[in-house]
CSV table of C-alpha atoms in Angstrom, one decimal:
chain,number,residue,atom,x,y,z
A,1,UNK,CA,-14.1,-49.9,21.3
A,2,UNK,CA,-11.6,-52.3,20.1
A,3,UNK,CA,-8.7,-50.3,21.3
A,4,UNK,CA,-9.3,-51.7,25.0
A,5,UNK,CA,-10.1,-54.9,26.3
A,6,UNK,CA,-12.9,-54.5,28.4
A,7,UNK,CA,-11.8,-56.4,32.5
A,8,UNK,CA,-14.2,-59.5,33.6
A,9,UNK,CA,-15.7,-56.9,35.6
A,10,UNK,CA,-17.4,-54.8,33.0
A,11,UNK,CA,-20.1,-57.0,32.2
A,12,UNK,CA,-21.8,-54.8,28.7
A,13,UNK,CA,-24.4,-52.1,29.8
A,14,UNK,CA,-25.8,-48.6,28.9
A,15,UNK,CA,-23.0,-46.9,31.1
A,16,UNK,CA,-20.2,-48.5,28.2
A,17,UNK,CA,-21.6,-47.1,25.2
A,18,UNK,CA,-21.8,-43.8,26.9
A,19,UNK,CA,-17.9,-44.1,27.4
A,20,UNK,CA,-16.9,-45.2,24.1
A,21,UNK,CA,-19.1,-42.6,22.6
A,22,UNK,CA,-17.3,-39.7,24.3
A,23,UNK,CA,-14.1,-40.6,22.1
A,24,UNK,CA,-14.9,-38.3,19.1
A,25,UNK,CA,-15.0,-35.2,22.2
A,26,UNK,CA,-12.1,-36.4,23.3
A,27,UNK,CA,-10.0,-36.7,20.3
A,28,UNK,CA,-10.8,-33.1,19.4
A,29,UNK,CA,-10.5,-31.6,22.9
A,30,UNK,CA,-6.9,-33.5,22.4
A,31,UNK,CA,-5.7,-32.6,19.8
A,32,UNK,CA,-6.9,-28.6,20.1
A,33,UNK,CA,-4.4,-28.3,22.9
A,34,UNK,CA,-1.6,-30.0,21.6
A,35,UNK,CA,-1.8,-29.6,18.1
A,36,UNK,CA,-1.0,-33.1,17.3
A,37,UNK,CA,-2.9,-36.1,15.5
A,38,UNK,CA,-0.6,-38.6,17.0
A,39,UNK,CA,-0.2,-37.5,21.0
A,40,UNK,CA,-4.0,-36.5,21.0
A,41,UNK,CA,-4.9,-40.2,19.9
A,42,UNK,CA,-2.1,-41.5,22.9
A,43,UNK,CA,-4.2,-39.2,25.5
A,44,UNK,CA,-7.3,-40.6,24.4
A,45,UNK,CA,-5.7,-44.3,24.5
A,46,UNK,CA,-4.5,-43.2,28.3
A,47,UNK,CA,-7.3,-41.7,29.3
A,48,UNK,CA,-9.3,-44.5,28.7
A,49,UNK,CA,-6.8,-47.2,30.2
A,50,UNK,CA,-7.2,-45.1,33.0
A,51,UNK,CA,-10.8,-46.0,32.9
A,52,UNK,CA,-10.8,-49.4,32.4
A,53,UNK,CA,-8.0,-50.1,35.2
A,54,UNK,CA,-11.2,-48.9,37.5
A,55,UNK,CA,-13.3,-51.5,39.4
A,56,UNK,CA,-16.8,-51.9,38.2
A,57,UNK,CA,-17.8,-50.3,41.7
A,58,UNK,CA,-15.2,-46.9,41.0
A,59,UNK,CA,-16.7,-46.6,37.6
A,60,UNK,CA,-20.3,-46.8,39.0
A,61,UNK,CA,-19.4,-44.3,41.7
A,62,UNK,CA,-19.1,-41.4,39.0
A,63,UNK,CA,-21.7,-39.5,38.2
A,64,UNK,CA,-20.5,-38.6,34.7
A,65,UNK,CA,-18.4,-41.0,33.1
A,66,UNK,CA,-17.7,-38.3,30.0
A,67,UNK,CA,-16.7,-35.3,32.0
A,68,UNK,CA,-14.3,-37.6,34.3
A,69,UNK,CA,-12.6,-38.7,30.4
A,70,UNK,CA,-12.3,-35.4,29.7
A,71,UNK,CA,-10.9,-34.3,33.0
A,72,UNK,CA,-8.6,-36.9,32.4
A,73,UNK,CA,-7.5,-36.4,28.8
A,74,UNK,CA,-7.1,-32.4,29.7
A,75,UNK,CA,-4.5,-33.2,32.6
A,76,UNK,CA,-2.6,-35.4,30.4
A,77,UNK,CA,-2.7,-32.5,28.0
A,78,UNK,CA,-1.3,-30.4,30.4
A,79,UNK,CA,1.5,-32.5,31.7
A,80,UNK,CA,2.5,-33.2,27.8
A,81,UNK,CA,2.5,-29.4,26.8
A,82,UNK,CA,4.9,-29.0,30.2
A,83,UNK,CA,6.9,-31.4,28.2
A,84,UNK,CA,6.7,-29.9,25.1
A,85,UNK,CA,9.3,-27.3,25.0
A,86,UNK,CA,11.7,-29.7,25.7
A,87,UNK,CA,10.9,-31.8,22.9
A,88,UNK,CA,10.7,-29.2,20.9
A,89,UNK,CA,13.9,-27.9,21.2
A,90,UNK,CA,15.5,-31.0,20.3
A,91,UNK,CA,13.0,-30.9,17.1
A,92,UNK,CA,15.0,-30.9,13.6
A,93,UNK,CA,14.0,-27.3,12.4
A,94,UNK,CA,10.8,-25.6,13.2
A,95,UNK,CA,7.5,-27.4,14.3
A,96,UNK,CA,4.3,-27.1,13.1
A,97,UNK,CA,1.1,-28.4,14.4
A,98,UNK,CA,0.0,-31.2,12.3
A,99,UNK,CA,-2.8,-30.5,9.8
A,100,UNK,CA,-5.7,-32.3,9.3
A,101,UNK,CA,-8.1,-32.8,6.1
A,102,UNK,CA,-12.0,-32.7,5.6
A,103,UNK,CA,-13.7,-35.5,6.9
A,104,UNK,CA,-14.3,-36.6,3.4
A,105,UNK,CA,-10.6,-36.7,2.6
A,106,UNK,CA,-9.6,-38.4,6.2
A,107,UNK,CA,-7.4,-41.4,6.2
A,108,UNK,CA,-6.6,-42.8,9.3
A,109,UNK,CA,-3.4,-41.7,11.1
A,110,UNK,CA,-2.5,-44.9,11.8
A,111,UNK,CA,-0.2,-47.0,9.9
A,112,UNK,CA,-1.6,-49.5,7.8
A,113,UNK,CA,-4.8,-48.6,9.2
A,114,UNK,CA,-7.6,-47.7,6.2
A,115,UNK,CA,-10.2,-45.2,6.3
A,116,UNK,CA,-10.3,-43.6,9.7
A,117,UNK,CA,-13.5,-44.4,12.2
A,118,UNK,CA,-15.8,-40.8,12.3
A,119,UNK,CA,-14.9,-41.3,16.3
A,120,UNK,CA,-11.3,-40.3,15.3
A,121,UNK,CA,-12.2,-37.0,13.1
A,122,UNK,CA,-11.6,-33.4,14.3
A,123,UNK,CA,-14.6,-31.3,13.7
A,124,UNK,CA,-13.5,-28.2,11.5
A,125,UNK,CA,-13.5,-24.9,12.7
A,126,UNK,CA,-11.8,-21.6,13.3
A,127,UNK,CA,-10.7,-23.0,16.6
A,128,UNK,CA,-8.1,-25.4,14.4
A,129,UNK,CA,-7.2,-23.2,11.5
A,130,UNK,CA,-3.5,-23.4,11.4
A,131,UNK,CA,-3.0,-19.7,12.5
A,132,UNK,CA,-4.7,-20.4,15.5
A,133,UNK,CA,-3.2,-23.3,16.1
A,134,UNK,CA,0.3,-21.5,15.7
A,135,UNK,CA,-0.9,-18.5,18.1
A,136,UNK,CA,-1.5,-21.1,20.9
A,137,UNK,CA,2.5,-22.7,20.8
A,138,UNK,CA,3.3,-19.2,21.9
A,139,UNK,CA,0.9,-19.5,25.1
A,140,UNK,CA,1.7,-21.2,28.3
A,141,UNK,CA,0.5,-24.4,29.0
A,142,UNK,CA,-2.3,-23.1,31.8
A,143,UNK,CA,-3.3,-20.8,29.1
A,144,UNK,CA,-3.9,-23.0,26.5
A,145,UNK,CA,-5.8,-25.1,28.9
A,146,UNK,CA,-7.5,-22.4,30.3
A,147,UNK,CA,-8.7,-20.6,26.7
A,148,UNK,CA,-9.6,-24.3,24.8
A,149,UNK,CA,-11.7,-25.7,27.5
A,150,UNK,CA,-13.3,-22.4,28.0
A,151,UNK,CA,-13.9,-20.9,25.1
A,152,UNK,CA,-14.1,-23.6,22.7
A,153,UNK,CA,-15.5,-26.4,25.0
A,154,UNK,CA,-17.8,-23.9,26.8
A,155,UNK,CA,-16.5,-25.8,30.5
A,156,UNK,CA,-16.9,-23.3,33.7
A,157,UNK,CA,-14.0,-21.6,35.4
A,158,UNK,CA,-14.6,-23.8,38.5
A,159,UNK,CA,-14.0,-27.1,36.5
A,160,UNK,CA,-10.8,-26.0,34.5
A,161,UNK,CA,-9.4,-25.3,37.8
A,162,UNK,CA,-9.9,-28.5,38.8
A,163,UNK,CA,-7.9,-29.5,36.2
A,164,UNK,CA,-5.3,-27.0,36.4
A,165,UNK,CA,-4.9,-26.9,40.1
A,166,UNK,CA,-5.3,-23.2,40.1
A,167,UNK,CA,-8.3,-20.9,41.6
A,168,UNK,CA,-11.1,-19.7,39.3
A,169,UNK,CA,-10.1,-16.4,39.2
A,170,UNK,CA,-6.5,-17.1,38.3
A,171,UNK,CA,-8.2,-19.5,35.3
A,172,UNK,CA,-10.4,-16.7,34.1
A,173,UNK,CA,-7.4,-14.1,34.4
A,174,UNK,CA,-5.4,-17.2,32.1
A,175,UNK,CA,-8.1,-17.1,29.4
A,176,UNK,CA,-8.1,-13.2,29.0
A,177,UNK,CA,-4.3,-13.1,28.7
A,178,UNK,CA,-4.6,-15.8,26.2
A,179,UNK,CA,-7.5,-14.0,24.2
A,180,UNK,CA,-5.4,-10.4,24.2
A,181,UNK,CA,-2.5,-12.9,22.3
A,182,UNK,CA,-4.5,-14.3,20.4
A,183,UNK,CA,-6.0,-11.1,18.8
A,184,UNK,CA,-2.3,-9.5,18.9
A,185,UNK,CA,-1.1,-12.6,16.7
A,186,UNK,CA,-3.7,-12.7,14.0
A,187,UNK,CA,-5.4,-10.5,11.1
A,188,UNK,CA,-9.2,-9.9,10.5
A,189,UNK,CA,-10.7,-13.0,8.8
A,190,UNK,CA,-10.8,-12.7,5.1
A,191,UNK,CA,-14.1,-15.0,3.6
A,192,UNK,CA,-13.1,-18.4,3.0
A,193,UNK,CA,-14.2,-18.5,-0.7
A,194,UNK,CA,-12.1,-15.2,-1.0
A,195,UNK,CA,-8.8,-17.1,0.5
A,196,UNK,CA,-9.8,-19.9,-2.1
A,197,UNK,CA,-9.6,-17.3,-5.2
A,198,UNK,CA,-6.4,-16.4,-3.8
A,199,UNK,CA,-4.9,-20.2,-2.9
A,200,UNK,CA,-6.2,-20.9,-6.5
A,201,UNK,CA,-3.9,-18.2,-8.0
A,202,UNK,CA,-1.3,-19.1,-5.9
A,203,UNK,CA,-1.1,-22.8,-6.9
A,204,UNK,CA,-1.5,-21.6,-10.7
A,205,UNK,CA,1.6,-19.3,-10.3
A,206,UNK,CA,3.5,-22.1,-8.9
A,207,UNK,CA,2.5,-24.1,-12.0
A,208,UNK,CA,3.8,-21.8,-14.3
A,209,UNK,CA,7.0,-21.2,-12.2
A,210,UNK,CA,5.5,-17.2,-12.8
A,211,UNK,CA,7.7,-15.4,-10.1
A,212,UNK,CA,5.9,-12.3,-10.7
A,213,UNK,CA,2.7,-13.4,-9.8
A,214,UNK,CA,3.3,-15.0,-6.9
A,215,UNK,CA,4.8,-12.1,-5.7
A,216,UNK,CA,2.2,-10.2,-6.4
A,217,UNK,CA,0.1,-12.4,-4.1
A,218,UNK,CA,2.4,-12.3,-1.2
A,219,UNK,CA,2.5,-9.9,1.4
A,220,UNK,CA,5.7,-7.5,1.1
A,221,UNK,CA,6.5,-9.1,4.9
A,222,UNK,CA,4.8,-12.6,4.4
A,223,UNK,CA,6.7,-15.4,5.7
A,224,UNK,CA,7.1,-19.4,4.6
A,225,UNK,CA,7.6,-21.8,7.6
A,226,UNK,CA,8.7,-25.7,6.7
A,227,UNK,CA,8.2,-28.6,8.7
A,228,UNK,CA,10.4,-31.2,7.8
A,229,UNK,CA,11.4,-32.8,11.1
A,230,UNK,CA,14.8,-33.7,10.4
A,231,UNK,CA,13.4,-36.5,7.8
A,232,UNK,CA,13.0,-34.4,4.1
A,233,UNK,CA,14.9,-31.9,2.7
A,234,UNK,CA,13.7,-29.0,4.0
A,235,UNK,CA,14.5,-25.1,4.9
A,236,UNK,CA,15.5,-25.2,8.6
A,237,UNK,CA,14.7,-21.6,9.4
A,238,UNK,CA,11.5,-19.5,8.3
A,239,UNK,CA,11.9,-17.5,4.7
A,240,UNK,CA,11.0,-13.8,5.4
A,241,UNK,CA,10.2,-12.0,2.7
A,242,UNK,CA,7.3,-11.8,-0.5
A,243,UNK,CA,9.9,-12.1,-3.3
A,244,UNK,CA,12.8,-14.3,-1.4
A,245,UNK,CA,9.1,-16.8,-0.8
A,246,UNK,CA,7.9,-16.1,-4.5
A,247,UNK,CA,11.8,-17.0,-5.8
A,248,UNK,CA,12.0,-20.1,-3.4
A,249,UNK,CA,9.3,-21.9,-4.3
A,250,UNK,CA,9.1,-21.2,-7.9
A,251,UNK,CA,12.6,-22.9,-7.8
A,252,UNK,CA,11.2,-25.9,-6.0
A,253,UNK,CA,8.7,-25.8,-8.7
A,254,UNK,CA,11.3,-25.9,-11.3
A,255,UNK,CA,13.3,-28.4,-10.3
A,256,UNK,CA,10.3,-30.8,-9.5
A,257,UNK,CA,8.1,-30.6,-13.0
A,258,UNK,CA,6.3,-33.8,-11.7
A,259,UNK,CA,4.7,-32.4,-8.7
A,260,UNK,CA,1.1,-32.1,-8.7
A,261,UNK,CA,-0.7,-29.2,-6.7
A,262,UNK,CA,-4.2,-30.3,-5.6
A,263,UNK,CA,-6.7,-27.9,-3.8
A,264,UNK,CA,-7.6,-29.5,-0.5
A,265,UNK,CA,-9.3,-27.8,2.9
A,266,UNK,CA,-6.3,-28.0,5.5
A,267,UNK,CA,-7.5,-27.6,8.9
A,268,UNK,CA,-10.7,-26.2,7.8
A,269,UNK,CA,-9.4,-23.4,5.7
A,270,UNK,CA,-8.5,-23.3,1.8
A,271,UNK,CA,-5.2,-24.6,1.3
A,272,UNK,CA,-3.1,-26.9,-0.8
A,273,UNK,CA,-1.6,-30.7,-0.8
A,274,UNK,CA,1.6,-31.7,-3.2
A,275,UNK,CA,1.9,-35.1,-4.5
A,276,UNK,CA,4.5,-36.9,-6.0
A,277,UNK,CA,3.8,-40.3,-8.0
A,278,UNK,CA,0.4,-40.2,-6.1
A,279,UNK,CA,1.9,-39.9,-3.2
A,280,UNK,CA,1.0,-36.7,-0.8
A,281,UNK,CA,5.1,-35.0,0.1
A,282,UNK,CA,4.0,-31.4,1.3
A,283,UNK,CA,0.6,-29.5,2.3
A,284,UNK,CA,0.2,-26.2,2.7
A,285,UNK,CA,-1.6,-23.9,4.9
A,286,UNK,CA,-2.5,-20.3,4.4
A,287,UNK,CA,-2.9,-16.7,6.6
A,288,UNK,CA,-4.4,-14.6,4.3
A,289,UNK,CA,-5.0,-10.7,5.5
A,290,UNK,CA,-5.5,-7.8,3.2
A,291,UNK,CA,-6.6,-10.1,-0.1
A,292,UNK,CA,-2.4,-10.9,0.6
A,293,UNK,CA,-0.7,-14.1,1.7
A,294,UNK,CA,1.1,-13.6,5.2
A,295,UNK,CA,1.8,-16.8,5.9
A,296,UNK,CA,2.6,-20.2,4.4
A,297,UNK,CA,3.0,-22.9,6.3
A,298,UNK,CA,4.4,-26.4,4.6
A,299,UNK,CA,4.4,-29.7,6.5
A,300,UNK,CA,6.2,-31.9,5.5
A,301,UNK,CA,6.9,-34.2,7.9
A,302,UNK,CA,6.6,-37.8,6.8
A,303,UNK,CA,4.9,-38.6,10.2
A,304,UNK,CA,2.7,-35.7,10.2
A,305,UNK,CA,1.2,-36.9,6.8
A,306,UNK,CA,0.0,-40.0,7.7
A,307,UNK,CA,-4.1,-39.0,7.3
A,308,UNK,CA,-3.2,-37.4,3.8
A,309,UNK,CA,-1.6,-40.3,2.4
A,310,UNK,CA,-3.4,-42.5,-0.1
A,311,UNK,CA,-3.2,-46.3,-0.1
């Protein structure tokens, strides 16, 4: 762990390596409930400061240094989604979580940095496809919490209300109300080689600037939600609509004949990444429902690129 210097007082032993090897837990238990490369790696930078600042007798005192990090890193969590909806409201157009690629296309999120260390990688799942991810921003902070560590991370009701403060049965009634959003906010799963078919049709449609087609492969209500932060031209407010989507981008398309459309796995699901001059600009996830396209998400935040970019 090169992150932290280790104090006088931790002289090397068994008990380290167990606490550097819980990072890779930690980074995905992070960045599940906040929906954030860049925070999640801050929590996990806090959580083990926190650690560190510890005398060699405190640290010896616990019987489990991982579940104490993750304690930790989930309170932080909580505090920063409390914050959140502040931040967000001050956000430059609509925010979206930040994607992440396959392992095998993962470039560290930090700049300058090269290939990212396998500690840092989310592990790729249905608990951070993008429509999940999107479902949870709607949920309270204690539901969030509540529904990640408990459904995902498999932790008892009596230990996530240590964390939240609250009783078990108030944490248990927190994760149901989450769950009855969750399957309120999104469609059946279609296959994921079935979503590929249809992201590969999608991206040749935009090729071809063929309006009709990519109609065709929108729902009639689909919407298209951009993340630009305030940094790239982008639309500030969501497109509602198959055809007004289908007319958009085929525009874009147009008016950028050097863009290149490359079939990539965003947050574990079929999706696509835009480059420009080799550099990644845009990627795009997908909710499809139906054998139809009901929602297209495009980041395009500069800073929420970073592990897509190619050096």
């Amino acid at each position: 762990m090169t992150d932290h210097p280790v104090p006088a007082h931790d002289r090397p032993d068994a008990g380290l390596s167990a606490v550097i090897s819980e990072r890779r837990q930690l980074i995905n238990l992070a960045y599940r409930l906040l929906g954030s490369l860049a925070d999640a790696e801050d929590v996990v930078q806090e959580s083990y400061a926190r650690w560190y600042a510890m005398s060699r007798q405190q640290q010896d005192a616990i019987a489990s240094p991982g579940a104490w990090l993750s304690k930790v890193a989930s309170r932080i969590c909580l505090d920063l989604l409390g914050s959140a909806r502040a931040r967000r409201e001050r956000y430059v157009g609509e925010w979206i979580p930040e994607p992440v690629p396959e392992p095998t296309q993962w470039i560290s999120g930090r700049p300058g940095a090269a290939t990212a260390d396998p500690a840092d990688r989310v592990t790729l799942d249905e608990s951070v496809s993008m429509a999940f991810l999107v479902v949870l921003e709607s949920m309270t902070p204690a539901e969030r919490v509540a529904l990640i560590l408990h459904d995902v991370f498999r932790y008892p009701f009596a230990e996530i209300a240590d964390i939240t403060g609250r009783t078990p049965a108030a944490c248990r009634e927190l994760a149901s109300s989450a769950r009855r959003r969750l399957r309120a906010g999104r469609p059946p799963a279609t296959p994921a080689a079935h979503q590929a078919g249809i992201v590969r049709s999608f991206k040749q449609a935009l090729e071809t600037c063929d309006v009709d087609a990519l109609v065709g492969l929108l729902d009639p209500d689909a919407t298209l939600t951009a993340d630009g932060g305030g940094q790239v031209r982008t639309t500030l407010r969501p497109i509602e609509g198959g055809e007004q989507i289908a007319r958009a981008y085929a525009e874009i398309a147009r008016r950028n004949p050097d863009l290149v459309l490359l079939e990539r796995t965003v947050n574990g699901q079929p999706g696509l990444v835009a480059q420009q001059d080799g550099v990644t600009v845009s990627v795009y996830a997908f909710e499809i429902a139906d054998d139809r396209i009901k929602h297209v998400w495009a980041i395009r935040n500069p800073d929420k690129l970073r592990p897509w970019m190619q050096h």
